[in-house]
mmCIF file of C-alpha atoms in Angstrom:
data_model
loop_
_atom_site.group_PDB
_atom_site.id
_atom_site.type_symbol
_atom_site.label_atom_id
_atom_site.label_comp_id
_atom_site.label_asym_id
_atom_site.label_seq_id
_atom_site.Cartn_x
_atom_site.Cartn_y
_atom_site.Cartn_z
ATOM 1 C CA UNK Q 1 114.984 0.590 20.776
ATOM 2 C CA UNK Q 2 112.469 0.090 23.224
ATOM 3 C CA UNK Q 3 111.432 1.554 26.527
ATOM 4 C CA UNK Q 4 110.048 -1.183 27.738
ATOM 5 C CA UNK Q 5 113.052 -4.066 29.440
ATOM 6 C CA UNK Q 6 111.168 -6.862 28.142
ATOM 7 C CA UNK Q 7 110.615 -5.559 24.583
ATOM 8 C CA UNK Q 8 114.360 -4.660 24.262
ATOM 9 C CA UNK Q 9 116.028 -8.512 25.463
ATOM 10 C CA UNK Q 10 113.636 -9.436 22.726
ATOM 11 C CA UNK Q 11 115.362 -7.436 19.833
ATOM 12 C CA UNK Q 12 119.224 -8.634 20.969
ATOM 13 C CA UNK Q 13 120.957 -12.322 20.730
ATOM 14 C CA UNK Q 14 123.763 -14.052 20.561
ATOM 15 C CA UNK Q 15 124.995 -15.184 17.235
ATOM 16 C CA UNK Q 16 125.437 -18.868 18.543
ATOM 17 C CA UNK Q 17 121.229 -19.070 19.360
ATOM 18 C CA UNK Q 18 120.418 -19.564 15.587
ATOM 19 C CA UNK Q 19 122.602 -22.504 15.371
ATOM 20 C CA UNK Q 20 121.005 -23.901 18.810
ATOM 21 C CA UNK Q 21 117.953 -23.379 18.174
ATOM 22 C CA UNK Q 22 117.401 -24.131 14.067
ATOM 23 C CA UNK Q 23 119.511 -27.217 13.888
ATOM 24 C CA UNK Q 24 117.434 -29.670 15.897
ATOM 25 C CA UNK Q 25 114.435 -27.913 13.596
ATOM 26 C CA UNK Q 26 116.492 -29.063 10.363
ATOM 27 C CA UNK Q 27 116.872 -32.824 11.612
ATOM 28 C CA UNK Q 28 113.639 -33.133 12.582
ATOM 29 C CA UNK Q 29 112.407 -32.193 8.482
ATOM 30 C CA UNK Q 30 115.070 -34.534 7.477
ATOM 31 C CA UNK Q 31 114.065 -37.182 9.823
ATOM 32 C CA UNK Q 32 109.831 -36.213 8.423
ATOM 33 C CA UNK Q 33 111.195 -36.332 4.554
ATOM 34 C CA UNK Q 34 112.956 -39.749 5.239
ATOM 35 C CA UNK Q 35 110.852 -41.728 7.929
ATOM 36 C CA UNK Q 36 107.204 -40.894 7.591
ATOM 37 C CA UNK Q 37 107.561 -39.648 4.147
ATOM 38 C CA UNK Q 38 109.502 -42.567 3.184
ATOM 39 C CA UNK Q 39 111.316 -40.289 0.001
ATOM 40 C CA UNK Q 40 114.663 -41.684 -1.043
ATOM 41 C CA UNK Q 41 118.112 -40.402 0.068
ATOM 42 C CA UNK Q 42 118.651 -39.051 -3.326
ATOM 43 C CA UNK Q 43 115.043 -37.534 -3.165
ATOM 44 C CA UNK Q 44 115.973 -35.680 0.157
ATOM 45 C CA UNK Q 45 119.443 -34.484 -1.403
ATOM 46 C CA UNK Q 46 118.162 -33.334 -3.960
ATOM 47 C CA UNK Q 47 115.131 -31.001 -2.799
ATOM 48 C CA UNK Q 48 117.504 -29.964 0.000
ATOM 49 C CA UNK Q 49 120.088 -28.599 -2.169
ATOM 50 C CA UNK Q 50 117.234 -26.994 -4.085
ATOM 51 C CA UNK Q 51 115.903 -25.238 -1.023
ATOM 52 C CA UNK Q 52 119.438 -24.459 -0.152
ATOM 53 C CA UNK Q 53 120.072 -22.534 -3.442
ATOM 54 C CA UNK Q 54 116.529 -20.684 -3.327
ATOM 55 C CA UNK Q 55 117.213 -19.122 -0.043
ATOM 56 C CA UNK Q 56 120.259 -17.285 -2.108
ATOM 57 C CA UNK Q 57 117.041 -15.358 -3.822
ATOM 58 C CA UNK Q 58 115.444 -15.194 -0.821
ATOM 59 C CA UNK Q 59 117.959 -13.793 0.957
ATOM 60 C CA UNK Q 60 118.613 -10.775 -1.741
ATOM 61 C CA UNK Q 61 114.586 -10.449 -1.813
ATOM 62 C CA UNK Q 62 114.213 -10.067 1.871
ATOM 63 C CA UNK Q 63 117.291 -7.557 2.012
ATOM 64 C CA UNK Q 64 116.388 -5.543 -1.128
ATOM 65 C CA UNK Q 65 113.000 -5.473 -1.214
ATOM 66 C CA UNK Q 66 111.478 -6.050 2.536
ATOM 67 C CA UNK Q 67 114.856 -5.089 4.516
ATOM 68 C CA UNK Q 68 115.413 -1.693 3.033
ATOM 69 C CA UNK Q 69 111.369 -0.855 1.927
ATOM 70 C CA UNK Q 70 111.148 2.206 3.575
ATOM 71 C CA UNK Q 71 107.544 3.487 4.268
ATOM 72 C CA UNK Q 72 106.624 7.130 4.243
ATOM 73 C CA UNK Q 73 104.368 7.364 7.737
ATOM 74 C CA UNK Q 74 105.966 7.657 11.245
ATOM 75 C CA UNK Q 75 104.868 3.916 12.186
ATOM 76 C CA UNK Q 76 106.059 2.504 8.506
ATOM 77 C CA UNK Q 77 109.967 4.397 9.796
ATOM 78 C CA UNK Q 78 109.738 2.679 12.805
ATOM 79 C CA UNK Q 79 109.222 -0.598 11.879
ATOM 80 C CA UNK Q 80 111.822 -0.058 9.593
ATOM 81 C CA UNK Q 81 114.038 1.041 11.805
ATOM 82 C CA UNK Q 82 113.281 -1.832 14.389
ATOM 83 C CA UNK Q 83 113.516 -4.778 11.216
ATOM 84 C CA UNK Q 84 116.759 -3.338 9.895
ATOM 85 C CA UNK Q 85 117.294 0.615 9.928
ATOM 86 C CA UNK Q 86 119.229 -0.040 13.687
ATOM 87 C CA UNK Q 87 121.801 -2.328 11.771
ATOM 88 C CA UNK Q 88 122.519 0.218 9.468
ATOM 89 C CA UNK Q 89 122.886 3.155 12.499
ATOM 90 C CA UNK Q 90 124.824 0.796 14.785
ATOM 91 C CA UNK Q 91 126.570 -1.673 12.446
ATOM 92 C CA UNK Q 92 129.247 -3.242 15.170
ATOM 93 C CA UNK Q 93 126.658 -3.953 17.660
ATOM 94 C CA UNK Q 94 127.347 -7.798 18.471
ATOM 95 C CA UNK Q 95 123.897 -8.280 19.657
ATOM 96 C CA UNK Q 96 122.057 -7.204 16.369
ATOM 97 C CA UNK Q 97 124.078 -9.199 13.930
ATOM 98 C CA UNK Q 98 121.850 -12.178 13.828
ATOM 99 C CA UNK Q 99 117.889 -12.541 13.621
ATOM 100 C CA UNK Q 100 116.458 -12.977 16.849
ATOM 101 C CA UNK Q 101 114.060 -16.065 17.685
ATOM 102 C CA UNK Q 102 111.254 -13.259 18.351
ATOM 103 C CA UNK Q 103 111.569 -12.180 14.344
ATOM 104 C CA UNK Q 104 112.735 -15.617 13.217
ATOM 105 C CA UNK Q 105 110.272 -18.238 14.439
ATOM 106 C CA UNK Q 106 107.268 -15.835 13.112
ATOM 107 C CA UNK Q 107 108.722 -15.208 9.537
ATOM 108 C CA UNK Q 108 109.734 -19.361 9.312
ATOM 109 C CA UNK Q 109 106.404 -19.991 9.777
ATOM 110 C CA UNK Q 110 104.709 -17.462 7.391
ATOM 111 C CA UNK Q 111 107.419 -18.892 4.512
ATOM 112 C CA UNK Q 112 107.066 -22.162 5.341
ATOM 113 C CA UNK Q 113 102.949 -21.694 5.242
ATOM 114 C CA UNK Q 114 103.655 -20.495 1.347
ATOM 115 C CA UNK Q 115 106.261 -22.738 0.250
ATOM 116 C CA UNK Q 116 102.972 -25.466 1.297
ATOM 117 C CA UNK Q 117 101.158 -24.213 -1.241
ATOM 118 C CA UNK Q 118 103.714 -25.961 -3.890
ATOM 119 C CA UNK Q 119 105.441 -28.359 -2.650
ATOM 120 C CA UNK Q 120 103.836 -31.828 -1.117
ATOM 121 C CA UNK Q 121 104.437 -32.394 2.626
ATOM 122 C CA UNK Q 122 107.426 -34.256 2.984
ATOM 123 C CA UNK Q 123 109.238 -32.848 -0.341
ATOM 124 C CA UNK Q 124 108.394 -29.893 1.813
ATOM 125 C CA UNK Q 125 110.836 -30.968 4.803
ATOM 126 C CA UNK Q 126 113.407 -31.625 2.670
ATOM 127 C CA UNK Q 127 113.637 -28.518 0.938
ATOM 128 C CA UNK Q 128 112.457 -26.513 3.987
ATOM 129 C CA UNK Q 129 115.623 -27.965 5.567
ATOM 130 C CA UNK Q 130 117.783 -27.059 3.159
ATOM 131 C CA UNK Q 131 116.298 -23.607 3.041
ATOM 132 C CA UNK Q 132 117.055 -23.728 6.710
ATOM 133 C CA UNK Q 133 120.868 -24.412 6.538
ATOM 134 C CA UNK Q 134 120.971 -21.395 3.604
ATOM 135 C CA UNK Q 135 119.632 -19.040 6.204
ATOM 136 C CA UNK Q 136 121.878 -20.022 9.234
ATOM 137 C CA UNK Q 137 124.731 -19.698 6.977
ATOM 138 C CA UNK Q 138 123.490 -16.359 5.956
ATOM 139 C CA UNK Q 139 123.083 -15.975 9.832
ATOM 140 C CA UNK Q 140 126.521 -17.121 10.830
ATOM 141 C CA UNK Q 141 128.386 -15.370 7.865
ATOM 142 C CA UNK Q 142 126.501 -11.368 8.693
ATOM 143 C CA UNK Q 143 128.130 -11.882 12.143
ATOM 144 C CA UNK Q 144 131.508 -12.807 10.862
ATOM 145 C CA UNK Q 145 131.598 -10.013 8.145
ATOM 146 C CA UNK Q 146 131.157 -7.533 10.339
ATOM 147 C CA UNK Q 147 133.404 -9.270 13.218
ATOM 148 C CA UNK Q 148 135.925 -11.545 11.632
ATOM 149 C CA UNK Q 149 139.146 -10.628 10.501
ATOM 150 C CA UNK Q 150 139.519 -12.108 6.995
ATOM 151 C CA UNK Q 151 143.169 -12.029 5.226
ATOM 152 C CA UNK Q 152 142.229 -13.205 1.832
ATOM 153 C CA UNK Q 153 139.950 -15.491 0.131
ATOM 154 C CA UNK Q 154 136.565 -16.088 -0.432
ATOM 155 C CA UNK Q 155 135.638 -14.704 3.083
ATOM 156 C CA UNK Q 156 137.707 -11.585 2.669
ATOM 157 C CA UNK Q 157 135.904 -10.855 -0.888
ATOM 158 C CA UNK Q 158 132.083 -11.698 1.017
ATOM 159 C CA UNK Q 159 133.126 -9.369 4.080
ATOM 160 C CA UNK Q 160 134.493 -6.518 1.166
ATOM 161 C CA UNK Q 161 131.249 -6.285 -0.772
ATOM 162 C CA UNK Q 162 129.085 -6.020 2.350
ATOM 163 C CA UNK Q 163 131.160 -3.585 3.842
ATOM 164 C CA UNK Q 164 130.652 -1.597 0.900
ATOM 165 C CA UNK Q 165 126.789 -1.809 1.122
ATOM 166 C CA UNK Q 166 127.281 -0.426 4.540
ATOM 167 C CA UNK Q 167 129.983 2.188 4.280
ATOM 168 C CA UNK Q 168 129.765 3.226 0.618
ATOM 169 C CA UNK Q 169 126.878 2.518 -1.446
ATOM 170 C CA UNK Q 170 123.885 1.228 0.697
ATOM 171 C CA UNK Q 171 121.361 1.167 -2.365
ATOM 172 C CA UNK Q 172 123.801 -1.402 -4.193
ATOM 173 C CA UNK Q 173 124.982 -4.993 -2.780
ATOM 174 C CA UNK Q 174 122.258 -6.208 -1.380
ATOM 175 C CA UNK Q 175 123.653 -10.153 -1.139
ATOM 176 C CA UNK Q 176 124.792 -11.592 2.195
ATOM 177 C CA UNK Q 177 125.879 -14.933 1.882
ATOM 178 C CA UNK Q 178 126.745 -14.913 -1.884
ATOM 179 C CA UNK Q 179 126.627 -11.425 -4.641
ATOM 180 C CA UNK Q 180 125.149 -14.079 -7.231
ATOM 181 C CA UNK Q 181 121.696 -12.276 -7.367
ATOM 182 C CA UNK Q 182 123.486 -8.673 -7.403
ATOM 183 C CA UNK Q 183 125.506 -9.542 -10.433
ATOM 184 C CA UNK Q 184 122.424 -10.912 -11.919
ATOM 185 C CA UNK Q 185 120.520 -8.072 -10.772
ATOM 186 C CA UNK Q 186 122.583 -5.407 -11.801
ATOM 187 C CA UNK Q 187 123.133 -3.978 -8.629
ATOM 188 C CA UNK Q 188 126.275 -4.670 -7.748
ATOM 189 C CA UNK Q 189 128.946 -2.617 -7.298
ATOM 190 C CA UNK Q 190 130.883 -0.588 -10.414
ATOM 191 C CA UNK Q 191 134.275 -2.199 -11.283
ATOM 192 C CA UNK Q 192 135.293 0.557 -12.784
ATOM 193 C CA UNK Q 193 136.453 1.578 -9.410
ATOM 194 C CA UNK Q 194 140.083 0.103 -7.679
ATOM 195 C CA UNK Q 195 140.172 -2.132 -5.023
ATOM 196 C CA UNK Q 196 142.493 0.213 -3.259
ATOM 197 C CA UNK Q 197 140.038 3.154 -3.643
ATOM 198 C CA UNK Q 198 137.028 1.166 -2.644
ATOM 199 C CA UNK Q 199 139.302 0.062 0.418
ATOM 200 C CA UNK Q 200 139.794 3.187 1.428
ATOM 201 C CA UNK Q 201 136.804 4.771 1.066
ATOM 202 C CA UNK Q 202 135.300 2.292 2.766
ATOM 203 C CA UNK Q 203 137.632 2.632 5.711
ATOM 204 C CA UNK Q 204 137.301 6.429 5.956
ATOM 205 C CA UNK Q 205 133.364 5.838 6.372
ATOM 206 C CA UNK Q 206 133.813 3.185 8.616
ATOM 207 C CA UNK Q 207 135.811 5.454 11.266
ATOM 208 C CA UNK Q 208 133.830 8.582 10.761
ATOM 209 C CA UNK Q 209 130.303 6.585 11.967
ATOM 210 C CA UNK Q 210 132.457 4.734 14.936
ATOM 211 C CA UNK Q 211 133.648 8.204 15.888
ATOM 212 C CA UNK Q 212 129.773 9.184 15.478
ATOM 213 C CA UNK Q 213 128.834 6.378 17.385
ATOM 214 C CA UNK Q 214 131.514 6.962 20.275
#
């Protein structure tokens, strides 16, 4: 993406650096909600929950709405290609599954600068660590739909309706971790449609871009 060496390590990652690197962050807002801020167990469980559920909205938000905003001018395209346009060209690449630290960090702090605006400090922590386990599961669960063979299941019916928002109907399916906010939305996908046809629709697509890509 970039010409520049430096520029380019910054836009690839493991998926195992989110879970290094955000964990120790979500202890240390539990540890603020509970020690300094003195709030109850059940205070923390319950605003952590809360901010886990929220980042289900978030997440569709960010993917529908930021993610796949494309601008008309030649720098708007580019930073849409950089944010999320390269997923969508090179969809198997191990290295742009997850959000790096370089994209990450920044956009943590600018939500967690307007979540301050309504919530106290410490009710804050808690539900800013609960937002924080919402988006590592997000994380964690884009790698393995794209990687992970799933059989059946919950899983298998996850990695099925984002493999349709790559390989069939980009402008629908917008939900990661959970198609919640799609359903209540309205953009899901059409059930009028079989499984089996979907299936294979999808996997026709899915071999004509890796033969592009090859």
């Amino acid at each position: 993406m970039f010409k520049n060496d430096f520029l380019e390590s910054l836009t690839k990652v493991h998926y195992s650096v989110p879970i290094i690197f955000w964990i120790p962050v979500k202890i240390y807002f539990i540890w603020r909600a509970l020690v300094p801020g003195e709030l109850s167990v059940g205070t923390v469980v319950m605003y952590y929950i809360f901010g886990l559920l929220f980042w289900t909205l978030a997440e569709y938000v960010l993917h529908r709405w930021v993610f796949h905003y494309e601008p008309s001018s030649k720098f708007g395209k580019r930073i849409h290609f950089i944010f999320h346009g390269v997923h969508h060209d090179f969809p198997k690449d191990r290295l742009r599954l997850v959000m790096p630290l370089s994209a990450s960090i920044p956009m943590a702090a600018i939500i967690y600068f307007i979540f301050s605006f309504f919530f106290s400090t410490y009710t804050l922590a808690a539900f800013f660590s609960g937002f924080l386990l919402g988006y590592l599961i997000y994380d964690e669960c884009h790698y393995a739909m794209h990687h992970a063979n799933f059989k059946s299941g919950l899983f298998k019916r996850i990695k099925d309706h984002h493999m349709l928002h790559h390989y069939s109907e980009p402008e629908k399916g917008f939900g990661v971790s959970s198609a919640i906010w799609d359903v209540i939305f309205g953009s899901g996908f059409s059930k009028k449609k079989s499984a089996s046809t979907e299936k294979k629709k999808v996997n026709e697509l899915k071999n004509v871009r890796e033969q592009q890509l090859n």
